[in-house]
């Protein structure tokens, strides 16, 4: 049930603006740190390999706790979790901006990720419950999604401007006034929650702990390998222990009465395939951003502001592609469009990497940027359209959370592995010839493109309604359930 019938249109519009603003905060925070990474690394003393933890810590915290966050929203109320998440975001951003050493900043970023794991499902739940099904809700979802796309552009640009003008800490401090403003407005605009349902037993705490600890240890092992050696206790031990914890997670979830995600749901072909595609796609996305900003500032000598501006064409192409994705899905089907989108995205990332050279230029990378942007924009939309196919309406939330979790963890693991490839020519003291650094960036970029192409081939296993049947672009149709059960696939 929604409460839209009892609310004035003006109030609904303000509420939608607030929820879009919250999504903007999440999107800006994803992108705003990338351009500031070189300054963060030199100021706080990160090594070339450990610097990617500024990004990965957020991704692991977000991805590891996202399913628990979704369950908390269901049990305790979307408004309560929305406000708690904003408070966590604000405090952790302040702590990160004040950090004087790598450990403090990485810890603050992990807490930020935990805040995002609460804020994302709370915001989306408030959109679904606050706006009537049909045109009203579709418009709300369009605004919510558009602010996310705009936030990526804003994050890249603001990251460069703020770092140039006020230093890297400002890219974290900016969240403090934003969250304070959202908190003040939320108390007035958001409807009160009902009484909390269930107690501590309603939460799969062991599952959340195992998911977060296991994925964190796997990434730690990947980060530690190039520095301490792949056979060292830190690297190998972390990888083995992380793998064991993730294996234990599967066993625990199979026996838990109220798991974070029902194992039978993950075993469905459509959702399992979508999670795999999201994992591979996000590994390419995170690595591409990292390598791009590293090359622009480290090799071409761009200032943070210039690097931020260089991200704008990529984002414009991505947003443009997102606007036409619905028509492509309705005409050609989810499987065909997703496959082609990820192939184009992978080729684009690889083309950008191959254009990198010691005496290269931004314009040499432009053809690859066009392909990267269009393929990525269509691919991102397709992945979340596929997340709900063949899933009961009562489980749409957990299905989307599962795909989002796979996406976040894929980004963290892919970034750790491919940055290790990029830095293979750098010795432990950080020394390397410029051509060796560029060679490493080029190889990592080509491999990142290959990962996206692999995701495109995996998308061939997707099932969905036939082209032109139902609201495919939204990933929800009655026909998709029938097709999935009958084993009918699109062309």
Coordinates of C-alpha atoms in Angstrom, one line a residue:
X1 CA 0.0 0.0 0.0
X2 CA 1.1 3.5 -0.7
X3 CA 0.1 6.7 1.1
X4 CA 0.1 8.8 -2.1
X5 CA -3.6 9.2 -2.1
X6 CA -3.5 11.1 1.2
X7 CA -0.7 13.4 0.2
X8 CA -0.8 16.7 -1.7
X9 CA 1.0 16.6 -5.1
X10 CA 3.4 19.3 -4.0
X11 CA 4.4 17.2 -0.9
X12 CA 4.9 14.2 -3.1
X13 CA 7.1 16.2 -5.4
X14 CA 9.2 17.4 -2.5
X15 CA 9.5 13.8 -1.2
X16 CA 10.6 12.6 -4.6
X17 CA 13.2 15.4 -4.6
X18 CA 14.5 14.2 -1.3
X19 CA 14.8 10.6 -2.4
X20 CA 16.5 11.7 -5.6
X21 CA 18.9 13.8 -3.5
X22 CA 19.7 10.7 -1.4
X23 CA 20.5 8.7 -4.5
X24 CA 22.6 11.6 -5.7
X25 CA 24.7 11.4 -2.5
X26 CA 25.4 7.7 -3.2
X27 CA 26.3 8.3 -6.8
X28 CA 28.5 11.3 -6.2
X29 CA 30.4 9.4 -3.5
X30 CA 31.1 6.5 -5.8
X31 CA 32.9 8.7 -8.3
X32 CA 34.2 11.7 -6.4
X33 CA 37.1 9.8 -4.8
X34 CA 38.7 8.5 -8.0
X35 CA 40.2 11.8 -9.2
X36 CA 41.5 12.6 -5.7
X37 CA 43.4 9.3 -5.4
X38 CA 46.8 10.5 -6.5
X39 CA 46.7 13.3 -3.9
X40 CA 45.4 11.0 -1.2
X41 CA 48.2 8.5 -1.9
X42 CA 51.0 11.1 -1.8
X43 CA 49.7 12.9 1.3
X44 CA 48.9 9.9 3.5
X45 CA 51.7 7.6 2.3
X46 CA 49.7 4.9 0.5
X47 CA 51.7 2.5 -1.6
X48 CA 50.8 2.1 -5.3
X49 CA 49.1 -1.2 -4.5
X50 CA 47.3 -0.3 -1.3
X51 CA 45.8 3.0 -2.7
X52 CA 42.9 1.1 -4.3
X53 CA 41.7 0.2 -0.8
X54 CA 40.3 3.7 -0.6
X55 CA 37.8 2.5 -3.3
X56 CA 37.6 -1.2 -2.3
X57 CA 36.9 -0.5 1.4
X58 CA 33.7 1.3 0.5
X59 CA 32.7 -1.4 -2.1
X60 CA 33.2 -4.2 0.4
X61 CA 31.3 -2.5 3.2
X62 CA 28.5 -1.6 0.8
X63 CA 28.3 -5.0 -0.9
X64 CA 28.9 -7.1 2.2
X65 CA 26.1 -5.4 4.2
X66 CA 23.6 -4.7 1.5
X67 CA 21.4 -7.7 2.0
X68 CA 21.3 -7.1 5.7
X69 CA 20.5 -3.5 5.0
X70 CA 17.5 -4.5 2.9
X71 CA 16.3 -6.8 5.6
X72 CA 16.7 -4.1 8.2
X73 CA 14.6 -1.8 6.1
X74 CA 11.8 -4.4 5.9
X75 CA 11.9 -5.1 9.6
X76 CA 12.6 -1.8 11.3
X77 CA 11.1 0.7 8.8
X78 CA 12.4 2.5 5.7
X79 CA 12.2 6.0 7.4
X80 CA 14.2 4.9 10.4
X81 CA 16.9 3.3 8.3
X82 CA 17.0 6.2 5.9
X83 CA 17.8 8.6 8.7
X84 CA 20.3 6.3 10.4
X85 CA 22.1 5.8 7.1
X86 CA 22.4 9.5 6.5
X87 CA 23.8 9.9 10.0
X88 CA 26.4 7.2 9.4
X89 CA 27.3 8.7 6.1
X90 CA 27.8 12.1 7.6
X91 CA 29.9 11.0 10.6
X92 CA 32.1 8.6 8.5
X93 CA 32.7 11.3 5.9
X94 CA 33.9 13.7 8.6
X95 CA 36.2 11.1 10.0
X96 CA 37.6 10.3 6.6
X97 CA 38.3 13.9 5.8
X98 CA 40.2 14.3 9.1
X99 CA 42.2 11.1 8.6
X100 CA 45.9 11.5 9.0
X101 CA 47.0 7.9 8.0
X102 CA 45.9 5.2 5.6
X103 CA 44.3 3.0 8.2
X104 CA 41.9 5.6 9.4
X105 CA 40.8 6.6 6.0
X106 CA 40.2 3.0 4.9
X107 CA 38.2 2.4 8.0
X108 CA 36.1 5.5 7.5
X109 CA 35.4 4.5 3.9
X110 CA 34.3 1.0 5.0
X111 CA 31.8 2.7 7.5
X112 CA 30.6 4.9 4.6
X113 CA 29.9 1.7 2.7
X114 CA 27.9 0.4 5.6
X115 CA 25.9 3.6 5.5
X116 CA 25.3 3.1 1.8
X117 CA 24.1 -0.4 2.4
X118 CA 21.3 1.0 4.5
X119 CA 20.6 4.1 2.4
X120 CA 20.2 2.4 -1.0
X121 CA 17.5 -0.1 0.0
X122 CA 15.7 2.5 2.2
X123 CA 15.5 5.0 -0.6
X124 CA 14.3 2.5 -3.1
X125 CA 11.7 1.1 -0.7
X126 CA 10.4 4.7 0.0
X127 CA 10.0 5.2 -3.7
X128 CA 8.0 2.0 -4.1
X129 CA 5.8 2.5 -1.0
X130 CA 5.3 6.3 -1.4
X131 CA 4.1 6.4 -5.0
X132 CA 1.1 4.7 -6.5
X133 CA 1.8 1.9 -9.0
X134 CA 1.6 3.0 -12.6
X135 CA 2.6 6.3 -14.2
X136 CA 3.2 8.0 -10.8
X137 CA 5.7 5.3 -9.6
X138 CA 7.3 5.1 -13.1
X139 CA 8.0 8.8 -13.0
X140 CA 9.4 8.6 -9.5
X141 CA 11.7 5.7 -10.5
X142 CA 12.8 7.7 -13.6
X143 CA 13.8 10.7 -11.4
X144 CA 15.5 8.4 -8.9
X145 CA 17.5 6.7 -11.7
X146 CA 18.3 10.0 -13.5
X147 CA 19.8 11.6 -10.4
X148 CA 22.1 8.6 -10.0
X149 CA 23.4 9.0 -13.5
X150 CA 23.8 12.7 -13.0
X151 CA 25.6 12.0 -9.7
X152 CA 28.4 10.2 -11.6
X153 CA 29.1 13.2 -13.7
X154 CA 28.8 15.5 -10.7
X155 CA 31.2 13.3 -8.7
X156 CA 33.9 13.2 -11.4
X157 CA 33.7 17.0 -11.9
X158 CA 33.4 18.0 -8.2
X159 CA 36.2 15.5 -7.3
X160 CA 38.6 17.4 -9.6
X161 CA 37.4 20.9 -8.7
X162 CA 37.4 20.3 -4.9
X163 CA 40.8 18.6 -4.9
X164 CA 42.3 21.5 -6.9
X165 CA 40.7 24.2 -4.8
X166 CA 40.6 22.8 -1.3
X167 CA 42.5 19.6 -1.2
X168 CA 41.5 15.9 -1.2
X169 CA 39.8 16.0 2.2
X170 CA 37.0 18.3 0.7
X171 CA 35.7 15.4 -1.4
X172 CA 34.7 13.7 1.9
X173 CA 33.7 16.8 3.9
X174 CA 31.2 17.7 1.2
X175 CA 28.9 14.8 2.4
X176 CA 28.6 16.4 5.9
X177 CA 26.3 19.4 4.9
X178 CA 24.5 17.3 2.3
X179 CA 23.5 14.6 4.9
X180 CA 22.6 17.2 7.5
X181 CA 20.3 18.9 5.1
X182 CA 18.7 15.6 4.1
X183 CA 18.2 14.6 7.7
X184 CA 16.5 17.9 8.5
X185 CA 14.1 17.6 5.6
X186 CA 13.4 13.9 6.0
X187 CA 11.8 14.4 9.5
X188 CA 9.2 16.6 7.8
X189 CA 8.6 14.9 4.4
X190 CA 8.8 11.1 5.1
X191 CA 5.8 9.3 6.5
X192 CA 6.3 7.6 9.9
X193 CA 7.1 3.9 10.1
X194 CA 4.9 1.3 11.7
X195 CA 6.1 -0.5 14.7
X196 CA 9.3 -2.6 14.1
X197 CA 8.6 -6.2 13.1
X198 CA 10.6 -9.0 14.8
X199 CA 13.6 -8.7 17.0
X200 CA 17.3 -9.6 16.6
X201 CA 16.3 -13.1 15.6
X202 CA 14.8 -11.7 12.4
X203 CA 18.2 -10.8 11.1
X204 CA 20.7 -13.2 9.6
X205 CA 23.6 -11.9 11.6
X206 CA 25.9 -14.9 10.9
X207 CA 25.3 -14.6 7.2
X208 CA 26.1 -10.9 7.2
X209 CA 29.3 -11.4 9.2
X210 CA 30.4 -14.3 7.0
X211 CA 29.7 -12.4 3.7
X212 CA 31.5 -9.3 4.8
X213 CA 34.5 -11.0 6.4
X214 CA 34.9 -13.5 3.6
X215 CA 34.8 -11.0 0.8
X216 CA 37.1 -8.6 2.7
X217 CA 39.7 -11.3 3.3
X218 CA 39.7 -12.4 -0.4
X219 CA 40.3 -8.8 -1.5
X220 CA 43.0 -8.4 1.2
X221 CA 44.8 -11.4 -0.2
X222 CA 44.7 -10.0 -3.7
X223 CA 46.0 -6.7 -2.5
X224 CA 48.8 -8.2 -0.4
X225 CA 50.1 -10.6 -3.0
X226 CA 52.2 -8.2 -5.1
X227 CA 53.7 -6.6 -2.0
X228 CA 54.4 -9.5 0.3
X229 CA 54.4 -12.4 -2.2
X230 CA 51.5 -14.7 -3.2
X231 CA 52.8 -17.5 -1.0
X232 CA 53.1 -15.3 2.1
X233 CA 50.9 -16.0 5.1
X234 CA 49.2 -12.7 4.6
X235 CA 48.3 -13.1 1.0
X236 CA 47.7 -16.9 0.8
X237 CA 46.2 -17.1 4.3
X238 CA 43.8 -14.3 3.6
X239 CA 42.7 -15.9 0.3
X240 CA 42.2 -19.4 1.8
X241 CA 40.4 -18.1 4.9
X242 CA 38.2 -15.8 2.9
X243 CA 37.3 -18.7 0.6
X244 CA 36.4 -20.9 3.5
X245 CA 34.2 -18.2 5.1
X246 CA 32.3 -17.8 1.8
X247 CA 31.9 -21.5 1.6
X248 CA 30.6 -21.5 5.1
X249 CA 28.2 -18.7 4.2
X250 CA 26.5 -21.0 1.6
X251 CA 26.1 -23.7 4.2
X252 CA 24.7 -21.3 6.8
X253 CA 22.3 -19.7 4.4
X254 CA 20.9 -23.2 3.4
X255 CA 20.1 -23.9 7.1
X256 CA 18.9 -20.5 8.3
X257 CA 15.1 -20.1 8.7
X258 CA 15.3 -16.4 7.6
X259 CA 18.4 -16.0 5.4
X260 CA 19.7 -12.8 3.8
X261 CA 18.8 -14.4 0.5
X262 CA 16.9 -17.7 0.0
X263 CA 19.3 -20.2 -1.6
X264 CA 16.6 -21.4 -3.9
X265 CA 16.3 -17.9 -5.4
X266 CA 20.0 -17.8 -6.2
X267 CA 19.8 -21.2 -7.8
X268 CA 17.3 -19.9 -10.4
X269 CA 19.0 -19.6 -13.8
X270 CA 18.0 -16.0 -14.5
X271 CA 19.0 -14.5 -11.2
X272 CA 22.2 -16.6 -10.9
X273 CA 23.2 -15.5 -14.5
X274 CA 22.4 -11.9 -13.8
X275 CA 24.6 -11.9 -10.6
X276 CA 27.5 -13.4 -12.6
X277 CA 27.1 -10.7 -15.3
X278 CA 26.9 -8.0 -12.7
X279 CA 30.1 -9.3 -11.0
X280 CA 32.1 -9.2 -14.2
X281 CA 30.7 -5.9 -15.4
X282 CA 31.4 -4.1 -12.2
X283 CA 35.0 -5.5 -12.1
X284 CA 35.5 -3.8 -15.5
X285 CA 33.8 -0.6 -14.4
X286 CA 35.9 -0.1 -11.2
X287 CA 39.1 -1.0 -12.9
X288 CA 38.4 1.2 -15.9
X289 CA 37.8 4.3 -13.7
X290 CA 41.0 3.6 -11.7
X291 CA 43.2 3.1 -14.7
X292 CA 41.8 6.1 -16.6
X293 CA 42.4 8.6 -13.8
X294 CA 45.8 7.1 -13.0
X295 CA 46.9 7.5 -16.6
X296 CA 45.5 11.0 -17.0
X297 CA 47.2 12.4 -13.9
X298 CA 50.3 10.1 -13.6
X299 CA 51.3 10.0 -17.3
X300 CA 49.6 12.9 -19.1
X301 CA 50.1 15.3 -16.2
X302 CA 46.5 16.3 -15.9
X303 CA 45.5 18.3 -12.8
X304 CA 42.7 16.9 -10.7
X305 CA 40.3 19.4 -12.2
X306 CA 41.3 18.5 -15.8
X307 CA 41.0 14.8 -15.0
X308 CA 37.5 15.4 -13.6
X309 CA 36.5 17.2 -16.8
X310 CA 37.9 14.3 -18.8
X311 CA 35.3 12.0 -17.2
X312 CA 32.4 14.1 -18.5
X313 CA 32.3 12.7 -22.1
X314 CA 32.2 9.2 -20.7
X315 CA 29.3 10.0 -18.4
X316 CA 27.4 11.9 -21.1
X317 CA 27.6 8.9 -23.5
X318 CA 26.5 6.6 -20.7
X319 CA 23.5 8.7 -19.8
X320 CA 22.5 9.0 -23.4
X321 CA 22.7 5.3 -23.9
X322 CA 20.6 4.7 -20.8
X323 CA 17.7 6.8 -22.2
X324 CA 17.4 4.5 -25.3
X325 CA 17.8 1.2 -23.5
X326 CA 14.1 0.7 -22.9
X327 CA 13.4 0.8 -26.6
X328 CA 16.2 -1.6 -27.4
X329 CA 15.0 -4.1 -24.8
X330 CA 11.4 -4.0 -26.1
X331 CA 12.6 -4.5 -29.7
X332 CA 15.5 -7.0 -29.4
X333 CA 15.0 -8.7 -25.9
X334 CA 17.1 -8.7 -22.7
X335 CA 19.5 -11.4 -23.8
X336 CA 20.6 -9.9 -27.1
X337 CA 20.8 -6.3 -25.8
X338 CA 22.8 -7.3 -22.7
X339 CA 25.2 -9.4 -24.6
X340 CA 25.9 -6.8 -27.3
X341 CA 26.2 -4.0 -24.7
X342 CA 28.8 -5.8 -22.6
X343 CA 30.8 -6.7 -25.8
X344 CA 30.8 -3.1 -26.8
X345 CA 31.7 -2.0 -23.3
X346 CA 34.6 -4.4 -23.2
X347 CA 35.9 -3.4 -26.6
X348 CA 35.7 0.2 -25.6
X349 CA 37.7 -0.3 -22.4
X350 CA 40.3 -2.3 -24.2
X351 CA 40.5 0.4 -26.9
X352 CA 41.1 3.1 -24.3
X353 CA 43.9 1.0 -22.8
X354 CA 45.6 0.3 -26.1
X355 CA 45.6 4.1 -26.8
X356 CA 47.7 4.7 -23.7
X357 CA 51.3 5.6 -24.3
X358 CA 54.0 7.6 -22.8
X359 CA 53.5 10.5 -25.3
X360 CA 49.7 9.8 -25.8
X361 CA 46.8 12.1 -25.6
X362 CA 43.2 12.2 -24.5
X363 CA 41.9 12.5 -28.0
X364 CA 43.6 9.2 -29.0
X365 CA 41.3 7.5 -26.4
X366 CA 38.1 9.2 -27.7
X367 CA 36.9 6.3 -29.9
X368 CA 37.3 3.9 -27.0
X369 CA 35.5 6.3 -24.7
X370 CA 32.5 6.4 -27.0
X371 CA 32.2 2.6 -27.0
X372 CA 32.9 2.3 -23.3
X373 CA 30.2 4.9 -22.5
X374 CA 27.5 3.6 -24.7
X375 CA 28.1 -0.1 -23.8
X376 CA 28.3 0.7 -20.1
X377 CA 25.2 2.8 -20.1
X378 CA 23.1 0.2 -21.8
X379 CA 24.7 -2.7 -19.9
X380 CA 24.1 -1.2 -16.4
X381 CA 20.4 -0.7 -17.2
X382 CA 20.0 -4.2 -18.6
X383 CA 21.5 -5.8 -15.6
X384 CA 19.0 -4.3 -13.2
X385 CA 16.2 -5.0 -15.7
X386 CA 17.2 -8.6 -15.7
X387 CA 17.4 -8.8 -11.9
X388 CA 13.6 -9.1 -11.6
X389 CA 12.8 -11.5 -14.4
X390 CA 11.2 -14.7 -13.3
X391 CA 11.1 -13.6 -9.7
X392 CA 7.9 -13.4 -7.6
X393 CA 6.8 -9.8 -6.9
X394 CA 7.2 -10.6 -3.2
X395 CA 10.9 -11.3 -3.7
X396 CA 11.8 -8.4 -6.1
X397 CA 13.6 -6.6 -3.3
X398 CA 15.9 -9.4 -2.3
X399 CA 16.6 -10.2 -6.0
X400 CA 17.7 -6.6 -6.6
X401 CA 19.8 -6.6 -3.4
X402 CA 21.5 -9.9 -4.5
X403 CA 22.5 -8.4 -7.9
X404 CA 23.7 -5.2 -6.2
X405 CA 25.8 -7.2 -3.8
X406 CA 27.4 -9.1 -6.6
X407 CA 28.1 -5.9 -8.4
X408 CA 29.8 -4.3 -5.4
X409 CA 31.9 -7.3 -4.5
X410 CA 32.8 -7.8 -8.2
X411 CA 34.1 -4.2 -8.3
X412 CA 36.2 -4.7 -5.2
X413 CA 37.7 -8.1 -6.3
X414 CA 38.2 -7.0 -9.9
X415 CA 39.9 -3.8 -8.9
X416 CA 42.3 -5.6 -6.5
X417 CA 43.2 -8.2 -9.1
X418 CA 43.7 -5.9 -12.1
X419 CA 45.5 -3.2 -10.1
X420 CA 48.0 -5.9 -9.1
X421 CA 48.5 -6.6 -12.8
X422 CA 48.9 -2.8 -13.6
X423 CA 51.5 -2.5 -10.8
X424 CA 53.5 -5.6 -11.7
X425 CA 56.5 -3.6 -12.9
X426 CA 56.7 -1.4 -9.8
X427 CA 59.1 -2.5 -7.1
X428 CA 58.2 -2.5 -3.5
X429 CA 59.8 1.0 -3.0
X430 CA 57.5 2.3 -5.7
X431 CA 60.1 2.8 -8.4
X432 CA 59.5 2.1 -12.1
X433 CA 60.2 3.6 -15.4
X434 CA 57.3 5.6 -17.0
X435 CA 57.0 3.2 -19.9
X436 CA 56.8 0.3 -17.5
X437 CA 54.0 2.0 -15.6
X438 CA 52.1 2.7 -18.9
X439 CA 52.7 -0.9 -20.1
X440 CA 51.1 -2.1 -16.8
X441 CA 48.1 0.2 -17.2
X442 CA 47.6 -1.0 -20.8
X443 CA 47.7 -4.7 -19.9
X444 CA 45.3 -4.2 -17.0
X445 CA 42.9 -2.3 -19.2
X446 CA 42.9 -4.9 -22.0
X447 CA 42.3 -7.6 -19.4
X448 CA 39.4 -5.5 -17.9
X449 CA 37.9 -5.3 -21.4
X450 CA 38.2 -9.0 -21.7
X451 CA 36.3 -9.5 -18.4
X452 CA 33.4 -7.4 -19.8
X453 CA 33.4 -9.4 -23.0
X454 CA 33.3 -12.6 -20.8
X455 CA 30.3 -11.1 -19.1
X456 CA 28.7 -10.5 -22.5
X457 CA 29.0 -14.2 -23.4
X458 CA 27.6 -15.2 -20.0
X459 CA 24.6 -13.0 -20.7
X460 CA 23.7 -15.4 -23.5
X461 CA 22.4 -17.7 -20.8
X462 CA 19.8 -15.1 -19.7
X463 CA 16.1 -16.0 -20.1
X464 CA 13.4 -13.5 -20.7
X465 CA 10.2 -12.6 -22.5
X466 CA 10.2 -12.5 -26.3
X467 CA 11.1 -9.1 -27.8
X468 CA 8.1 -6.7 -27.8
X469 CA 6.2 -8.6 -25.0
X470 CA 5.4 -6.7 -21.9
X471 CA 7.4 -4.0 -20.0
X472 CA 10.7 -5.6 -20.6
X473 CA 12.6 -2.4 -19.8
X474 CA 11.5 -2.6 -16.3
X475 CA 12.4 -6.2 -15.9
X476 CA 9.0 -7.2 -14.6
X477 CA 6.2 -8.9 -16.6
X478 CA 3.8 -11.7 -16.2
X479 CA 5.1 -13.4 -19.3
X480 CA 8.7 -13.6 -17.9
X481 CA 7.5 -15.9 -15.1
X482 CA 5.7 -18.1 -17.6
X483 CA 8.7 -18.1 -19.9
X484 CA 11.1 -19.0 -17.2
X485 CA 9.0 -21.9 -15.9
X486 CA 8.5 -23.3 -19.4
X487 CA 12.1 -22.9 -20.4
X488 CA 11.3 -20.4 -23.2
X489 CA 14.1 -17.9 -24.0
X490 CA 14.2 -14.9 -26.1
X491 CA 16.0 -14.8 -29.4

